[in-house]
PDB file of C-alpha atoms in Angstrom:
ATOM      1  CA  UNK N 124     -15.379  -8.845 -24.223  1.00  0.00           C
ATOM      2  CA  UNK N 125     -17.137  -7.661 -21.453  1.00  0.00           C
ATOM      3  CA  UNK N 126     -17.486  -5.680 -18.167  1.00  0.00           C
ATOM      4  CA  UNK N 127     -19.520  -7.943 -15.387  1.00  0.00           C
ATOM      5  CA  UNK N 128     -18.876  -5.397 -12.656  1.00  0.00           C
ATOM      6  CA  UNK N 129     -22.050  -6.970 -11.022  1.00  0.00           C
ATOM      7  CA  UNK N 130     -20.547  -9.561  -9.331  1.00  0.00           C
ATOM      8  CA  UNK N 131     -17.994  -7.122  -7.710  1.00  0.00           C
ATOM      9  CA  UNK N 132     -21.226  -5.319  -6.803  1.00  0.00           C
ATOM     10  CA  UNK N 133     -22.308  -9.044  -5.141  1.00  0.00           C
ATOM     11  CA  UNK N 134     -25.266  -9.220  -7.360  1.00  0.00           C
ATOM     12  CA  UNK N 135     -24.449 -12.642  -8.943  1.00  0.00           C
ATOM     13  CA  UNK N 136     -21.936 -15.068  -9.036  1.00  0.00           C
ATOM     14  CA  UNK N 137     -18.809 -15.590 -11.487  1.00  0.00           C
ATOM     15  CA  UNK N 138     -20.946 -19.353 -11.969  1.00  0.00           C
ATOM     16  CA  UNK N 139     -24.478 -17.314 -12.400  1.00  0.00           C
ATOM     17  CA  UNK N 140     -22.568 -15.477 -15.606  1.00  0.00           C
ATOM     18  CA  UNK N 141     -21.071 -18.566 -16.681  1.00  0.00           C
ATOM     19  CA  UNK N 142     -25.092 -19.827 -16.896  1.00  0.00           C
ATOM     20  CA  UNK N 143     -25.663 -16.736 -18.882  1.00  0.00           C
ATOM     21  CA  UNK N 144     -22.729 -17.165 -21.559  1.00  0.00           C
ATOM     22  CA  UNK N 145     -23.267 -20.916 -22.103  1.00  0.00           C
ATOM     23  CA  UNK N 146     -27.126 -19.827 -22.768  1.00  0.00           C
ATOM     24  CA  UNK N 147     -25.487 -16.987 -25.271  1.00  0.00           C
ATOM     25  CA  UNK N 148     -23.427 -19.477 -27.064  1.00  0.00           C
ATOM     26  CA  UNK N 149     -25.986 -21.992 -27.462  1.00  0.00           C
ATOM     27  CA  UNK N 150     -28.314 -19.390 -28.827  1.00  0.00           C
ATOM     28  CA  UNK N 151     -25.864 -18.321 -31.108  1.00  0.00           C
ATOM     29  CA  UNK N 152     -25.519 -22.004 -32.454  1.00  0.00           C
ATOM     30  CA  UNK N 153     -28.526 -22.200 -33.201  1.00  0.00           C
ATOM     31  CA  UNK N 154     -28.330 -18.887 -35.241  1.00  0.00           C
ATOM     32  CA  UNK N 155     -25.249 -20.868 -37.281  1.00  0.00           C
ATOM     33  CA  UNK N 156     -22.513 -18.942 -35.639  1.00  0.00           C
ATOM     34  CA  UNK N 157     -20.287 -19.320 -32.932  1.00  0.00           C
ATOM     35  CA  UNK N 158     -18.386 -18.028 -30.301  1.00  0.00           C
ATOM     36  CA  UNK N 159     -15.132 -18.908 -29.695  1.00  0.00           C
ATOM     37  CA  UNK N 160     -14.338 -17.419 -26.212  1.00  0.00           C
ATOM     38  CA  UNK N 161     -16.177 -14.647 -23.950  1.00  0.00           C
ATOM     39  CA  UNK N 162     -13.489 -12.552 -21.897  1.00  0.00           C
ATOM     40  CA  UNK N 163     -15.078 -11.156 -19.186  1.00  0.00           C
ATOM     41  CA  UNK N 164     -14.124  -8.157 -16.268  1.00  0.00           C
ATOM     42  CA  UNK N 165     -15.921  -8.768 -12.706  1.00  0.00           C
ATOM     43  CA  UNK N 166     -13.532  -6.454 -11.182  1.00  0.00           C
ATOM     44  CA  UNK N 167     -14.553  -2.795 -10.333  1.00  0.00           C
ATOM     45  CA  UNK N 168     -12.377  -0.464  -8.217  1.00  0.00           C
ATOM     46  CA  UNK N 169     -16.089   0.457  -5.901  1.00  0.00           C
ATOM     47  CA  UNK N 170     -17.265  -3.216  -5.806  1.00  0.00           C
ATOM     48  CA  UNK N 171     -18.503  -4.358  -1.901  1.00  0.00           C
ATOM     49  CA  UNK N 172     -16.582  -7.575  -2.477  1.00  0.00           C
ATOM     50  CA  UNK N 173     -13.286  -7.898  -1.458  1.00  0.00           C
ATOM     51  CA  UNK N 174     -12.562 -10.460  -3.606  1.00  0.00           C
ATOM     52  CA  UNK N 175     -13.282  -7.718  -6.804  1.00  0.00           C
ATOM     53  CA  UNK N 176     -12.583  -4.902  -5.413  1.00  0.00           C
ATOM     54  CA  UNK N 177      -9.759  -3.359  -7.777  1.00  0.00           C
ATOM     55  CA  UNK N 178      -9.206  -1.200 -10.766  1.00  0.00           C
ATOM     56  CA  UNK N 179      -8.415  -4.144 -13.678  1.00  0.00           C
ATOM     57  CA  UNK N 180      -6.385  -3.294 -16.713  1.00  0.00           C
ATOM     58  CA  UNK N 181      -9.630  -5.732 -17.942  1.00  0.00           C
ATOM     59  CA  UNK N 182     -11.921  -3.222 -17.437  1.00  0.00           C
ATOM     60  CA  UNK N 183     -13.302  -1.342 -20.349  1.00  0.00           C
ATOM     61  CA  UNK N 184     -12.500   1.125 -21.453  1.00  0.00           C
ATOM     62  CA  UNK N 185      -9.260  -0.272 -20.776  1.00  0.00           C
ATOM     63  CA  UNK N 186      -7.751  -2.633 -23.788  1.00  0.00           C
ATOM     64  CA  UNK N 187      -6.822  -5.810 -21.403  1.00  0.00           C
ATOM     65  CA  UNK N 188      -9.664  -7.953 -22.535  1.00  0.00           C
ATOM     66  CA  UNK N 189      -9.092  -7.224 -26.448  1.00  0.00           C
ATOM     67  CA  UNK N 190      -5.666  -7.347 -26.082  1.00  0.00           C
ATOM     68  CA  UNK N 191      -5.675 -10.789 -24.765  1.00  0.00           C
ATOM     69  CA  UNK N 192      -8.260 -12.357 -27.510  1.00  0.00           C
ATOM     70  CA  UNK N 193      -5.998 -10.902 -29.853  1.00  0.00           C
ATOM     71  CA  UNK N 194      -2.893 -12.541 -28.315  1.00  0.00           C
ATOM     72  CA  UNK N 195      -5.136 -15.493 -28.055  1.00  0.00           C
ATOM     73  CA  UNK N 196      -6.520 -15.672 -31.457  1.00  0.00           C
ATOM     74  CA  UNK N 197      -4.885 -15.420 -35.093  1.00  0.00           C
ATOM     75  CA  UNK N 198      -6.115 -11.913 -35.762  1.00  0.00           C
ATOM     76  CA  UNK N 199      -5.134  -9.014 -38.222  1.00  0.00           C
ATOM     77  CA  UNK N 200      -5.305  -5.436 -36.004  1.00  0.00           C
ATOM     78  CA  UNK N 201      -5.661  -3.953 -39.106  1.00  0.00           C
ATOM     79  CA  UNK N 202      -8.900  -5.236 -40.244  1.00  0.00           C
ATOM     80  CA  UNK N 203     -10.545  -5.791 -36.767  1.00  0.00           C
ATOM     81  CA  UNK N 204     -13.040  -4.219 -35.177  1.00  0.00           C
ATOM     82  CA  UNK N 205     -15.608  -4.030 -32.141  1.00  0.00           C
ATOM     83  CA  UNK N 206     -19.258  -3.247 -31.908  1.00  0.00           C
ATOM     84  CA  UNK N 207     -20.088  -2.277 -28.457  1.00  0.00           C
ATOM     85  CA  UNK N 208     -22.820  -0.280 -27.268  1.00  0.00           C
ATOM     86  CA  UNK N 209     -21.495   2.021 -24.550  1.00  0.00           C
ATOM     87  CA  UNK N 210     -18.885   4.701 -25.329  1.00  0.00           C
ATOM     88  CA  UNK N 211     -16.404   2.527 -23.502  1.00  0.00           C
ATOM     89  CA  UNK N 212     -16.775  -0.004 -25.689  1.00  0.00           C
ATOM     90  CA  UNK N 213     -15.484   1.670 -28.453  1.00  0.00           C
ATOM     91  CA  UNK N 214     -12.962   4.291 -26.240  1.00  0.00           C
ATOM     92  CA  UNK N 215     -11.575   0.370 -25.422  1.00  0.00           C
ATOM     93  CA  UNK N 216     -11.108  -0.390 -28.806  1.00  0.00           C
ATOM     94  CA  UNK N 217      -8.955   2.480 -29.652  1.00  0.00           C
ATOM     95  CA  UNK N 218      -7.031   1.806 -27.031  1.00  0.00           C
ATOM     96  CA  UNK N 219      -6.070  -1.801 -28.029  1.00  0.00           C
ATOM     97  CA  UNK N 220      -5.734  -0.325 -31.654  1.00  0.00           C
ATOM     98  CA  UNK N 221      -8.800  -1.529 -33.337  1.00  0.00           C
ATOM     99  CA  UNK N 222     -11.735   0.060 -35.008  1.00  0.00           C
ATOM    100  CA  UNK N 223     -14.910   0.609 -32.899  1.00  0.00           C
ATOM    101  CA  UNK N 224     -18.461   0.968 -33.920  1.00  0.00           C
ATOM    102  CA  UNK N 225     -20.835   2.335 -31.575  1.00  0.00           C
ATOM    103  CA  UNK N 226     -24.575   0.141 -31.482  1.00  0.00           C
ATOM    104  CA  UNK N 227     -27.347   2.393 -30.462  1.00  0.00           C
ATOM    105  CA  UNK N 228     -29.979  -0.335 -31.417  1.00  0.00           C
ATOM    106  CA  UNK N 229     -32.209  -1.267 -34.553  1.00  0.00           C
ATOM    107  CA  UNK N 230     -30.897  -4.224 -36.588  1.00  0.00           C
ATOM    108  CA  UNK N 231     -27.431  -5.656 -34.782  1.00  0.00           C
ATOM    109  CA  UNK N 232     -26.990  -7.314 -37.945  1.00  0.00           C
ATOM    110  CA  UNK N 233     -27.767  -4.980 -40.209  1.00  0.00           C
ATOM    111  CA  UNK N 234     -25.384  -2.574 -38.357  1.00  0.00           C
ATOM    112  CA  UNK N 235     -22.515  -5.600 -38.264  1.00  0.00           C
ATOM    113  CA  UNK N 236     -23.031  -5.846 -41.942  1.00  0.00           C
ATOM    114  CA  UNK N 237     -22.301  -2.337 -42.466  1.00  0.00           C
ATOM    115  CA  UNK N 238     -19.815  -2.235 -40.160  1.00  0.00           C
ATOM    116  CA  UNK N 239     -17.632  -4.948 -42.262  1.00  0.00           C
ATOM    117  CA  UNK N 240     -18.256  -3.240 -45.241  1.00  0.00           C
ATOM    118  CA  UNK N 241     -16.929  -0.292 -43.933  1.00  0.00           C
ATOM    119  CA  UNK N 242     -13.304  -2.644 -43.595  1.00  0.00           C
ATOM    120  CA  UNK N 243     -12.198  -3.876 -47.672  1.00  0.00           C
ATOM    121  CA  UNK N 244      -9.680  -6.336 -47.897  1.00  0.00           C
ATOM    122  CA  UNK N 245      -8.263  -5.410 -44.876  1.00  0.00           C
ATOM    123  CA  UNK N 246      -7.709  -1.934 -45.057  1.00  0.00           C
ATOM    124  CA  UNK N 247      -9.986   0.557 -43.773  1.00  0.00           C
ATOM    125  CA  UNK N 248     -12.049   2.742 -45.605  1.00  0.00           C
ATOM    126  CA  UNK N 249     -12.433   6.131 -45.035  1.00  0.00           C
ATOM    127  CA  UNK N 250     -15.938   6.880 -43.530  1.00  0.00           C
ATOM    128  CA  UNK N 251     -17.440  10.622 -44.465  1.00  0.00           C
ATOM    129  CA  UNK N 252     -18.032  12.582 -41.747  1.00  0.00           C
TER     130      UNK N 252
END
């Protein structure tokens, strides 16, 4: 899930993004994983196109986008989770229900690996402040 509020902006183009996530997924591929959809928000309420220009229950930190890959997809609310690296990532998460992880860099999958182990057989376990 993600905010593309760049092409409201005029910046690029829905198709330049499209280039960008079919790069992503082949690059993930090749790292033996997948991706099984990219949900993506090019409105913003400021954009200079017309065509964007609107305040999207998509947005984050708005839960549209994670709602709908969870209607989408079979998946358990209880032991899901997002890794984002803005604060409205994660405030996005909450909102659809989910557990959120901020990312403020070093190993992404070091971090994802913790992350899941913080979730046991579905349940969450309590983290220590």
């Amino acid at each position: 899930v993600t905010n593309h509020s760049v092409i409201a902006f005029g910046m690029y183009t829905e198709d330049d993004m499209r280039a960008v996530h079919a790069s992503l997924v082949i690059t993930m591929e090749e790292a033996v994983t997948g991706v099984d959809k990219i949900y993506y928000c090019p409105h913003h309420e400021n954009g200079t196109d017309p065509r964007y220009r609107k305040d999207c229950f998509d947005r984050k930190p708005k839960p549209g986008m994670i709602l709908r890959a969870m209607a989408d997809f079979p998946v358990k609310r209880e032991s899901s989770f997002l890794i984002g690296d803005k604060k409205t990532d994660i405030e996005a998460a909450h909102a659809a229900g989910i557990g959120g992880f901020l990312f403020t860099g070093g190993n992404l999958s070091q971090f994802a690996e913790w992350a899941l182990a913080s979730y046991e057989d579905g349940l969450r376990r309590k983290q220590s402040a």
